PDB file of C-alpha atoms and ligand atoms in Angstrom:
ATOM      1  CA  UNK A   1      14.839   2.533  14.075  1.00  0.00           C
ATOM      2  CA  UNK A   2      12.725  -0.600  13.511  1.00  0.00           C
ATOM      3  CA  UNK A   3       9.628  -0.108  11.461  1.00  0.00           C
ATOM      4  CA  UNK A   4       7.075  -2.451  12.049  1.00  0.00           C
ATOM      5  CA  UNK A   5       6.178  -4.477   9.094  1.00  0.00           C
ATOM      6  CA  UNK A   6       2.756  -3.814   7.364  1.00  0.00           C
ATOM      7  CA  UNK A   7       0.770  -6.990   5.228  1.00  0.00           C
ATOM      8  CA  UNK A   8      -1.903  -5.008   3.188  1.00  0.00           C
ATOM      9  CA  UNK A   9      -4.542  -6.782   1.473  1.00  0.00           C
ATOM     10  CA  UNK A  10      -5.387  -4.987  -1.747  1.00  0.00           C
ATOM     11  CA  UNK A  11      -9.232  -6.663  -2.524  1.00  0.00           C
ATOM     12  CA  UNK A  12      -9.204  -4.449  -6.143  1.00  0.00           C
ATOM     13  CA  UNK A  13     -12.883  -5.352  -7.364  1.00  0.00           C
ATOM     14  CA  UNK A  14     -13.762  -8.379  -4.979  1.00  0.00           C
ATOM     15  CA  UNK A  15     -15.908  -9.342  -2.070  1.00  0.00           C
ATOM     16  CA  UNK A  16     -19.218  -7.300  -1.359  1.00  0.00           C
ATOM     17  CA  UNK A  17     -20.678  -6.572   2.047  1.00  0.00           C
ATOM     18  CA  UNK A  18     -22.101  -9.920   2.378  1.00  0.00           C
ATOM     19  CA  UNK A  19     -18.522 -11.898   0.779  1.00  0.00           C
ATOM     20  CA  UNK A  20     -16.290  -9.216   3.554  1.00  0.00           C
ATOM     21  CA  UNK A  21     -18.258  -9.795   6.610  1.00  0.00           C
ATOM     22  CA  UNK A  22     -17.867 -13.708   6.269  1.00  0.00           C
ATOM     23  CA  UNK A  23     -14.025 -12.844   5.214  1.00  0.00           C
ATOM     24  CA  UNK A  24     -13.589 -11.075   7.682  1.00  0.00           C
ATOM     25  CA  UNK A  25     -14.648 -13.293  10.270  1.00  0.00           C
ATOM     26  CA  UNK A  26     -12.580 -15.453   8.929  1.00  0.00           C
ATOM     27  CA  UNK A  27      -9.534 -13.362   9.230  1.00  0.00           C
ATOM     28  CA  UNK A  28     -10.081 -12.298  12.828  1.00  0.00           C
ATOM     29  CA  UNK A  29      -9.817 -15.915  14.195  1.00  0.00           C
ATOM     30  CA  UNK A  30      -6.042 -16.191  12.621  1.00  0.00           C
ATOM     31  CA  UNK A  31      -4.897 -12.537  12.661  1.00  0.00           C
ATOM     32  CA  UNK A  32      -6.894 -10.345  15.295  1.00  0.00           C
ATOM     33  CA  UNK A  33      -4.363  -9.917  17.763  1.00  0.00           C
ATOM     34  CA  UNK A  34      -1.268  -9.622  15.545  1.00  0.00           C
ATOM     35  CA  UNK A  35       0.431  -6.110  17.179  1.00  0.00           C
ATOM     36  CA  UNK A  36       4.154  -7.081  16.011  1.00  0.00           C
ATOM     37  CA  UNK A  37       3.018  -7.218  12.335  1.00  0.00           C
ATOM     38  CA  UNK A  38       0.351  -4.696  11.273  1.00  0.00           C
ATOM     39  CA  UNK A  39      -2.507  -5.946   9.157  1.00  0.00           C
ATOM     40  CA  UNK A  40      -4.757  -3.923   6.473  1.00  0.00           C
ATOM     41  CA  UNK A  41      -7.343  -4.454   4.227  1.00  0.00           C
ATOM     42  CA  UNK A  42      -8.535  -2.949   1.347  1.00  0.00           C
ATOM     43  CA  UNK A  43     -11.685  -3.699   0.410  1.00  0.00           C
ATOM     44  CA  UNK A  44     -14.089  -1.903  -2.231  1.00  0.00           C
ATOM     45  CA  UNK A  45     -15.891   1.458  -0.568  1.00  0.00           C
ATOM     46  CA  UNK A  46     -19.254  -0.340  -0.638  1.00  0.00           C
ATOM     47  CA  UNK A  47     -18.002  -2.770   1.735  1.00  0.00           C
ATOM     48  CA  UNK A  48     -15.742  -0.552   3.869  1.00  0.00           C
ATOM     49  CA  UNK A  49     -18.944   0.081   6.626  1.00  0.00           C
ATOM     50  CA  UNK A  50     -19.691  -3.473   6.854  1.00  0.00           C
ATOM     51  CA  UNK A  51     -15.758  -4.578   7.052  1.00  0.00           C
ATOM     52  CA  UNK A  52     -15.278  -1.279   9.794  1.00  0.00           C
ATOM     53  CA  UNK A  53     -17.954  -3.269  11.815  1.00  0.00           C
ATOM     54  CA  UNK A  54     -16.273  -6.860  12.002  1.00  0.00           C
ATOM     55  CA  UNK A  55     -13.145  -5.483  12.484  1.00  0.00           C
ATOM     56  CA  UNK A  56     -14.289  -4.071  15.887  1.00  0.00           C
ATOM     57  CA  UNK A  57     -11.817  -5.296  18.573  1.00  0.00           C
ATOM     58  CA  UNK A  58      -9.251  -6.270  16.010  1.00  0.00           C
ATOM     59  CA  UNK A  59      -6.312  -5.175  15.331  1.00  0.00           C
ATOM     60  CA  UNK A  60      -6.458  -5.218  11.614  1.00  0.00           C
ATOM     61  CA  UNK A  61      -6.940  -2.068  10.335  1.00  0.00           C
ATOM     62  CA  UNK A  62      -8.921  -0.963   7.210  1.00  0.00           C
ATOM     63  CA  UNK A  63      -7.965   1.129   4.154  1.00  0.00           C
ATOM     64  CA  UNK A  64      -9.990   2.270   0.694  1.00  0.00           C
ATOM     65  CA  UNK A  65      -8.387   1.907  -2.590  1.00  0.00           C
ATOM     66  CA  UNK A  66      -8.840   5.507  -3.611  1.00  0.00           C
ATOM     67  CA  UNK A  67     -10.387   8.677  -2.657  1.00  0.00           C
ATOM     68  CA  UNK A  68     -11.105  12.366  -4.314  1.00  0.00           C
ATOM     69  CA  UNK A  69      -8.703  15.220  -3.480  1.00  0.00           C
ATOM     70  CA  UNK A  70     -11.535  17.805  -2.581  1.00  0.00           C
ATOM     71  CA  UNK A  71     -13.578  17.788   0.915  1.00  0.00           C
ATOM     72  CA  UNK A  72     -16.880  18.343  -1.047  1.00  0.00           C
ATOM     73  CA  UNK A  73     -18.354  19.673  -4.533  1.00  0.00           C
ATOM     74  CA  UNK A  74     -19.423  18.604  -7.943  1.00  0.00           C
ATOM     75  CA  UNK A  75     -17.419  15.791  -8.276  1.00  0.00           C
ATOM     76  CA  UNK A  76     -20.076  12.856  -9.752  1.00  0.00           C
ATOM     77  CA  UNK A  77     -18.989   9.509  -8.541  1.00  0.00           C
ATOM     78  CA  UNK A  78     -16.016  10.358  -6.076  1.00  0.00           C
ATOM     79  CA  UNK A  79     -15.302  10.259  -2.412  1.00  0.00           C
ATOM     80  CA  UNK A  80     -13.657  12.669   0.526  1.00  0.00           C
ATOM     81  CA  UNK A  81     -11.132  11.919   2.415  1.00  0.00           C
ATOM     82  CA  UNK A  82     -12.921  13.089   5.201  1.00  0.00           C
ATOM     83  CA  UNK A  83     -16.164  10.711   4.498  1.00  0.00           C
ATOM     84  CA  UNK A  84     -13.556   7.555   4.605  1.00  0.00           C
ATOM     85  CA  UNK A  85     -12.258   8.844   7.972  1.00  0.00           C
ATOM     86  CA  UNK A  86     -16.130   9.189   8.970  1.00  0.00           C
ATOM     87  CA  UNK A  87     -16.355   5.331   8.510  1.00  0.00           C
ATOM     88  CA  UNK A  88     -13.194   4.399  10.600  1.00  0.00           C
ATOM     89  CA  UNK A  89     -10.720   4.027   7.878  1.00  0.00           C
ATOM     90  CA  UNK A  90      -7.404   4.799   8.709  1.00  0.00           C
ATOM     91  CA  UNK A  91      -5.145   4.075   5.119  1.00  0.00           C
ATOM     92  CA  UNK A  92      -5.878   4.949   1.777  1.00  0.00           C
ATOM     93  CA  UNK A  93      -4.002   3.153  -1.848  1.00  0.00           C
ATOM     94  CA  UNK A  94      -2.953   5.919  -3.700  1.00  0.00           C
ATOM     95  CA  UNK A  95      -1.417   5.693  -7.664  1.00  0.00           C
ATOM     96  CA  UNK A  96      -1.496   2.012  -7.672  1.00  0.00           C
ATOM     97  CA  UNK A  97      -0.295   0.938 -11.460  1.00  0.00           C
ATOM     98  CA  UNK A  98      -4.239  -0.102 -12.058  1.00  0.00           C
ATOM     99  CA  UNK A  99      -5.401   3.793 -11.379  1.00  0.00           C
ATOM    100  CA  UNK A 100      -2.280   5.387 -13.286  1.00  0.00           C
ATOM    101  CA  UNK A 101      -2.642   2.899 -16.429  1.00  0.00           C
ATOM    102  CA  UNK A 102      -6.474   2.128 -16.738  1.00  0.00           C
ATOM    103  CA  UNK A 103      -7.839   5.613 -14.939  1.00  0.00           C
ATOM    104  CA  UNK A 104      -4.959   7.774 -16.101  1.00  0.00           C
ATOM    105  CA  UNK A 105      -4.130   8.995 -12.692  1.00  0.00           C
ATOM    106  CA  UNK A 106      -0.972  11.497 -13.687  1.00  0.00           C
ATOM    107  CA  UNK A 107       1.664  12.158 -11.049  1.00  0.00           C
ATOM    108  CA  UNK A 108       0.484  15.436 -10.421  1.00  0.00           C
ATOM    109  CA  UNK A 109      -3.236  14.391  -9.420  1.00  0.00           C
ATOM    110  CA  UNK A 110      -1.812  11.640  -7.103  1.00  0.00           C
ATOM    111  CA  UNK A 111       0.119  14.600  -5.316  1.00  0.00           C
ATOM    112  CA  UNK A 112      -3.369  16.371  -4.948  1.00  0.00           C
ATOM    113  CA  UNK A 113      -4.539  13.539  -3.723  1.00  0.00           C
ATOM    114  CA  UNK A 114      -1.662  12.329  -1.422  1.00  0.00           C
ATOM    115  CA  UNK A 115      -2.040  15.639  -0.041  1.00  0.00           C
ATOM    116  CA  UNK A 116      -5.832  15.523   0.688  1.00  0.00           C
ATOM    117  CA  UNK A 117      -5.379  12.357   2.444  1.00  0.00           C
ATOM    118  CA  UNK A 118      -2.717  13.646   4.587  1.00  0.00           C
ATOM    119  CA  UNK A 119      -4.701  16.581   5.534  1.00  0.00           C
ATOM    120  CA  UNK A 120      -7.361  14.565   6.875  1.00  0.00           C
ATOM    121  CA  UNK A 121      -5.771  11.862   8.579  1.00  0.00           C
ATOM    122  CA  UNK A 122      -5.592   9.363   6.310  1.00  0.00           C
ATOM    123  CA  UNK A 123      -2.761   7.372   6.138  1.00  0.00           C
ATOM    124  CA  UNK A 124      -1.297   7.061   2.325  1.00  0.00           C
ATOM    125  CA  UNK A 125      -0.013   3.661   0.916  1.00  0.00           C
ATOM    126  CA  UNK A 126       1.232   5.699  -1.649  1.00  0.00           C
ATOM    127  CA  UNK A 127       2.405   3.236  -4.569  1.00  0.00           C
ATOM    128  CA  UNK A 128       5.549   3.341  -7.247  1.00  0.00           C
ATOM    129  CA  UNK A 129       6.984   1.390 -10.049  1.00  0.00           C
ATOM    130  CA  UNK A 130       8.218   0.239 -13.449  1.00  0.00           C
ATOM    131  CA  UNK A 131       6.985  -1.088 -16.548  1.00  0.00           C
ATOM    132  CA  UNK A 132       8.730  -4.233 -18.340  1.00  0.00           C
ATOM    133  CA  UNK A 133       9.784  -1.767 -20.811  1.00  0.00           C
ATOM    134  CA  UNK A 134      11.166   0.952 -18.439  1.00  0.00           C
ATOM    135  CA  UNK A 135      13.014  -1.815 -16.588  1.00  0.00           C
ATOM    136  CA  UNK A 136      14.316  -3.285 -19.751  1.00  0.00           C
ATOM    137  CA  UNK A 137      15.437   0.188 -20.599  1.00  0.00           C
ATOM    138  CA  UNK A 138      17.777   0.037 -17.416  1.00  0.00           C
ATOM    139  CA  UNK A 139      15.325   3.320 -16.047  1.00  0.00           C
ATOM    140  CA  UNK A 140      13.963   1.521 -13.207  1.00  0.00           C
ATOM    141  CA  UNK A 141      15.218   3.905 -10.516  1.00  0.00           C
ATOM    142  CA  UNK A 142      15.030   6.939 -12.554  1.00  0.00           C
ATOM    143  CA  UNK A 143      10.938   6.488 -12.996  1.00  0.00           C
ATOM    144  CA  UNK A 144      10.654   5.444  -9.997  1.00  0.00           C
ATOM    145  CA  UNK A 145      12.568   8.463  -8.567  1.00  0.00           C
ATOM    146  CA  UNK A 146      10.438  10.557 -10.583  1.00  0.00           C
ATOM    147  CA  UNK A 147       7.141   9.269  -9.725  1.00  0.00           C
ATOM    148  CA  UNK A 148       8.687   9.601  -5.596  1.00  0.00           C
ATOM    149  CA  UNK A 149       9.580  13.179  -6.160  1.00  0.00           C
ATOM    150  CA  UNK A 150       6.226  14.238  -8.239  1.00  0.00           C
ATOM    151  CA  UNK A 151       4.073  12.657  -5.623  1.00  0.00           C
ATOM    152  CA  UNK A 152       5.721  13.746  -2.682  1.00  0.00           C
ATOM    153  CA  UNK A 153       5.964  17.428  -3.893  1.00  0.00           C
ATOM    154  CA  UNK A 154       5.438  20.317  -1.865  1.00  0.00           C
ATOM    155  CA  UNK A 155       5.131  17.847   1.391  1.00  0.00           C
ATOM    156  CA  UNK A 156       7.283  19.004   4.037  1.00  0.00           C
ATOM    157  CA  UNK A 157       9.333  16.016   5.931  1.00  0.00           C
ATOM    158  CA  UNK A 158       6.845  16.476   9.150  1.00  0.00           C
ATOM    159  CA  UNK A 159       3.610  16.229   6.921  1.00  0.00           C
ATOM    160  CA  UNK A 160       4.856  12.835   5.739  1.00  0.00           C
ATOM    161  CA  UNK A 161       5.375  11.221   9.004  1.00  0.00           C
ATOM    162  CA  UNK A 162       2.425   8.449   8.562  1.00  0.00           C
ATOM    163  CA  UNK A 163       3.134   7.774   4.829  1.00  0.00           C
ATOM    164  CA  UNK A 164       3.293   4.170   3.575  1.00  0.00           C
ATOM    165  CA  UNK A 165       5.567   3.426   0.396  1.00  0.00           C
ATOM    166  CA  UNK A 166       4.903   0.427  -1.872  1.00  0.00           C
ATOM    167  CA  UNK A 167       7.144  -0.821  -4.527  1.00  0.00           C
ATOM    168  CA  UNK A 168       5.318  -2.683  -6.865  1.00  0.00           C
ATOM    169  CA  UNK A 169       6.719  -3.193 -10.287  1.00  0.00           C
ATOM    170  CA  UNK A 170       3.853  -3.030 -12.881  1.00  0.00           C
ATOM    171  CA  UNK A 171       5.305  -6.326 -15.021  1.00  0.00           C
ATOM    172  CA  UNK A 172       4.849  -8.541 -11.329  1.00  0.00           C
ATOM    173  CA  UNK A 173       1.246  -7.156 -10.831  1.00  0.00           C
ATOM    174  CA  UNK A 174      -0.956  -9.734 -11.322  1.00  0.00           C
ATOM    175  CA  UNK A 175       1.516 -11.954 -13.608  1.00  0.00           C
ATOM    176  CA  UNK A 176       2.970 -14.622 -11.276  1.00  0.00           C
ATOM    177  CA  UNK A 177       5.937 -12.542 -11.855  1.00  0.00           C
ATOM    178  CA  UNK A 178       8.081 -11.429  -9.055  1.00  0.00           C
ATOM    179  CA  UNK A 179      10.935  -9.379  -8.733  1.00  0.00           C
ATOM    180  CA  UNK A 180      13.632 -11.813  -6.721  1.00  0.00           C
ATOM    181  CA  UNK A 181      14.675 -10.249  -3.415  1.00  0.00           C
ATOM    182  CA  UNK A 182      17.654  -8.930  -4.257  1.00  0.00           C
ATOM    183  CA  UNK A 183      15.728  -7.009  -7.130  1.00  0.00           C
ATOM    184  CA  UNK A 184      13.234  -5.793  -4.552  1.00  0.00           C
ATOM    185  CA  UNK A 185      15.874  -4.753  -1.969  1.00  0.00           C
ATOM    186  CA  UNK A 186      17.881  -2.613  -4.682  1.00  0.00           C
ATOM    187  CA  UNK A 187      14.869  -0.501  -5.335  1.00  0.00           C
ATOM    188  CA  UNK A 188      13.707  -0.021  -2.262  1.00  0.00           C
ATOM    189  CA  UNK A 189      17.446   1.028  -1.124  1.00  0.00           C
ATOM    190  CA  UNK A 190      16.904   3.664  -3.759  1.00  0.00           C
ATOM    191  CA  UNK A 191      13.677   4.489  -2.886  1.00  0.00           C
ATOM    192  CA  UNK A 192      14.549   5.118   0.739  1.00  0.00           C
ATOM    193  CA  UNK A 193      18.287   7.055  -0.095  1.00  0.00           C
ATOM    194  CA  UNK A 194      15.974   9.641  -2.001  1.00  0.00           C
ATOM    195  CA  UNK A 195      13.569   9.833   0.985  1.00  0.00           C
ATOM    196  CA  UNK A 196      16.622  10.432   3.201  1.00  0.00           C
ATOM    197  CA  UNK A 197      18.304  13.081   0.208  1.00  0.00           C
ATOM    198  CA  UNK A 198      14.805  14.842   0.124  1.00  0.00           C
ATOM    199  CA  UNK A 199      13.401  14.634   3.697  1.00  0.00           C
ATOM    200  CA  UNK A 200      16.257  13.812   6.193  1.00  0.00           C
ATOM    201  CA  UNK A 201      17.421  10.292   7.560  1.00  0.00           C
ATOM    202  CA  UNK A 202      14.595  10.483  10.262  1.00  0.00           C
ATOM    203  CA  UNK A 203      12.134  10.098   7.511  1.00  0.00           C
ATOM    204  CA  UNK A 204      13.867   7.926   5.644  1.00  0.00           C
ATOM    205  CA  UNK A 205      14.718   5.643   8.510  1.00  0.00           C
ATOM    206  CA  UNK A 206      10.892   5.859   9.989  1.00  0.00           C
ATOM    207  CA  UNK A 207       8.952   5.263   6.533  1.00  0.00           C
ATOM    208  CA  UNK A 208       7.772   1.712   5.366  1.00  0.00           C
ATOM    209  CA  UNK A 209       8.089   0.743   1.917  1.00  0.00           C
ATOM    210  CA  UNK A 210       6.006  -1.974   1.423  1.00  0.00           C
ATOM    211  CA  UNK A 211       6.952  -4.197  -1.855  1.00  0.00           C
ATOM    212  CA  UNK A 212       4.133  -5.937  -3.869  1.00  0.00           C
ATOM    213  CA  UNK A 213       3.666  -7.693  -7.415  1.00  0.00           C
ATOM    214  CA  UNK A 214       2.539 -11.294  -7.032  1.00  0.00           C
ATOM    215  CA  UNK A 215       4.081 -11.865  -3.602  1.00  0.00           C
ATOM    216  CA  UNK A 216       2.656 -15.384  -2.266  1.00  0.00           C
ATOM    217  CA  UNK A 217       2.773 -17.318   1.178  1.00  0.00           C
ATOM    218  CA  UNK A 218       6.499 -18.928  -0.612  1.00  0.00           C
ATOM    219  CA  UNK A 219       8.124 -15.927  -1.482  1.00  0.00           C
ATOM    220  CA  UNK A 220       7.087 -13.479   1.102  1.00  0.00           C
ATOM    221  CA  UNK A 221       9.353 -14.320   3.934  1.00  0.00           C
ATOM    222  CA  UNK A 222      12.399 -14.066   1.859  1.00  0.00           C
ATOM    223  CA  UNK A 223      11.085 -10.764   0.204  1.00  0.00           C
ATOM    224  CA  UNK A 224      10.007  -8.999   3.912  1.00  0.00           C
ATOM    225  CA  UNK A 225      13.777 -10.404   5.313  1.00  0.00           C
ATOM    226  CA  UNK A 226      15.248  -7.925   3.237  1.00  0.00           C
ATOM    227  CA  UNK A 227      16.889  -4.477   4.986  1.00  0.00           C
ATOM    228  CA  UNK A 228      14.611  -2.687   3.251  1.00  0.00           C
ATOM    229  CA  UNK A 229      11.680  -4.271   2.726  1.00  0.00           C
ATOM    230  CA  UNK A 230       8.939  -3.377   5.363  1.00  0.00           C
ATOM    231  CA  UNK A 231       6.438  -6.288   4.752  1.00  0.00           C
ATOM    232  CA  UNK A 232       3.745  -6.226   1.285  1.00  0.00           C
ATOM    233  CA  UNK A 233       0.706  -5.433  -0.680  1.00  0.00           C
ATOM    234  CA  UNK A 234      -0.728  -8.310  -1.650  1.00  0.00           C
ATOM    235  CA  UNK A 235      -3.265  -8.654  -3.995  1.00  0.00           C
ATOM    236  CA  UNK A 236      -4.708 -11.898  -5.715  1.00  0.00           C
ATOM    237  CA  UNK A 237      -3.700 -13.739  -2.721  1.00  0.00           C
ATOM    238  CA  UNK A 238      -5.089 -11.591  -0.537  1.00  0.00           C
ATOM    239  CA  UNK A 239      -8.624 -13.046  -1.018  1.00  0.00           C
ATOM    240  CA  UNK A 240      -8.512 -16.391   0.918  1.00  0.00           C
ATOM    241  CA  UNK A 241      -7.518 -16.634   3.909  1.00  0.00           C
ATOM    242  CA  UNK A 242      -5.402 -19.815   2.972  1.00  0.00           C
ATOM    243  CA  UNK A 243      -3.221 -17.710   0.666  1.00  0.00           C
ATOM    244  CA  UNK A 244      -3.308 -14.276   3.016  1.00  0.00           C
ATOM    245  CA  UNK A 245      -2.877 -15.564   6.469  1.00  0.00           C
ATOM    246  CA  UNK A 246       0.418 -17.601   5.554  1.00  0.00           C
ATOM    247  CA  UNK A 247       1.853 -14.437   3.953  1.00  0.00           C
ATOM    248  CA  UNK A 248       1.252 -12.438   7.203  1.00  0.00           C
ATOM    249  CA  UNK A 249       2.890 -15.263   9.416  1.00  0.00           C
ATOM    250  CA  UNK A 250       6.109 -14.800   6.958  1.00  0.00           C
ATOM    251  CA  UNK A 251       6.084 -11.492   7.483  1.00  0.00           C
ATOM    252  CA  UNK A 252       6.147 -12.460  11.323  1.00  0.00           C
ATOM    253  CA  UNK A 253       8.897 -14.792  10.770  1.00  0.00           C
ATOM    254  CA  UNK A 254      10.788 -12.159   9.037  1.00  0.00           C
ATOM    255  CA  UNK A 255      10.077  -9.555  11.420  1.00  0.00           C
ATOM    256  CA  UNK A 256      11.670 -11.856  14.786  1.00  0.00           C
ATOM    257  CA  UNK A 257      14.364 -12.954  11.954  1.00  0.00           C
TER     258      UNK A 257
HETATM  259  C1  PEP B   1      -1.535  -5.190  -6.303  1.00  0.00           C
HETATM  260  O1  PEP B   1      -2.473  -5.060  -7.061  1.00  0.00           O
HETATM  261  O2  PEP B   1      -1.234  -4.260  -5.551  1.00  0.00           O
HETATM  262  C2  PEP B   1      -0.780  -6.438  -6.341  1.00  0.00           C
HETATM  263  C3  PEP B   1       0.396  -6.442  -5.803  1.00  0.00           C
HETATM  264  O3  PEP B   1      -1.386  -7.519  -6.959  1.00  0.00           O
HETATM  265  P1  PEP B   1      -0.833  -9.031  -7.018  1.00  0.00           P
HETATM  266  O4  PEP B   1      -0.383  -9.393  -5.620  1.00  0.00           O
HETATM  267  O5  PEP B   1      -1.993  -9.836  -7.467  1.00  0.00           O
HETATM  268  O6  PEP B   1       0.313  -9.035  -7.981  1.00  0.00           O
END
């Protein structure tokens, strides 16, 4: 089965309404028509309407960084699932490393969440990794296994059909830091032998898992050329066009390669 690759642009705290309209615009003149590779952003939920609105007759798609695992309640400061598909969003981040280490998102409230999100459509980019220290500790696939299995619990194989993987060791986020390809492709070979141990090779085979941690217009193409990489979340260079739009014509290249 061929998956086709995904280039997500994680915006973390950056770019207003104002900032992701002009973006955006910018974006659309490189990367509107771009059907072999898919293209997300991720911008903050304040500028998710106005983003939604230039992306109109593109083929970029949009995703949040986060929502709530309830529909509704008393729940000061947090957001449905169901009001981000009410806006046109179509993917949400779930347990990226910043949430889990700086919001103390535990494994079993990013199942909660993973399975709100399902339930209403949205599609997960549900992320994964390992500190410096775990990796040091040679435990790299065993907390990343765990972190799989917590998150994914209680999902049946045909409830995970849309779900989104991404690999992103915590010591490349943000550092300049990347795991080398071969590092990358190990993991996500793990990653993808549990899927197919816990949910059957059609899953396993259909799923993208999506590496990130400081990937950059020079690395990417050798990163998203791997078996079992499925293209990247990108974040710092995600927020210029000049540093985003190369890494989703590598992906490209490594998609045809
Ligand atoms: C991220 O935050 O998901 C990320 C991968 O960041 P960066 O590309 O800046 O390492």
């Amino acid at each position: 089965m061929t998956r086709t690759l995904m280039v997500a642009g994680n915006w973390k705290l950056h770019h207003g309404p104002q900032d992701t309209r002009r973006f955006i615009q910018l974006l659309n003149a490189d990367l509107r028509h771009t059907s072999s590779v898919q293209v997300v952003v991720a911008p903050p939920f304040t500028s998710l309407a106005a983003a939604h609105e230039a992306l109109q007759g593109s083929d970029i798609a949009l995703a949040a960084q986060n929502c709530w695992h309830e529909d509704k309640g008393a729940f000061t400061g947090e957001v449905a699932p169901s009001m981000l598909r009410e806006i046109g969003v179509r993917y949400v981040i779930l347990g990226h490393s910043e949430r889990r280490q700086l919001f103390l998102e535990a494994d079993d409230l990013i199942n909660k969440k993973l399975k709100a999100a399902l339930a209403a459509n949205l599609q997960p980019i549900f992320c994964i990794g390992e500190t410096l220290q775990e990796r040091e500790e040679g435990r790299t696939q065993a907390v990343v296994a765990q972190q799989v299995r917590l998150g994914l619990q209680g999902l049946a194989a045909d409830e995970l059909r849309s779900l989104v993987l991404a690999y992103e060791p915590v010591w490349a986020i943000g550092t300049g830091k990347t795991a080398s390809p071969a590092q990358a492709q190990e993991v996500h070979a793990a990653i993808r032998k549990l899927l197919r141990d816990l949910h059957g090779d059609d899953l396993a085979q259909r799923t993208r898992i999506l590496y990130g941690g400081s990937v950059k217009a020079d690395n990417a193409e050798a990163l998203f050329s791997q078996e079992d990489i499925d293209g990247g979340l990108v974040g710092g260079a995600s927020l210029k066009a000049d540093s985003f739009v190369p890494i989703v014509r590598a992906a490209l290249l490594a998609s045809r390669a």
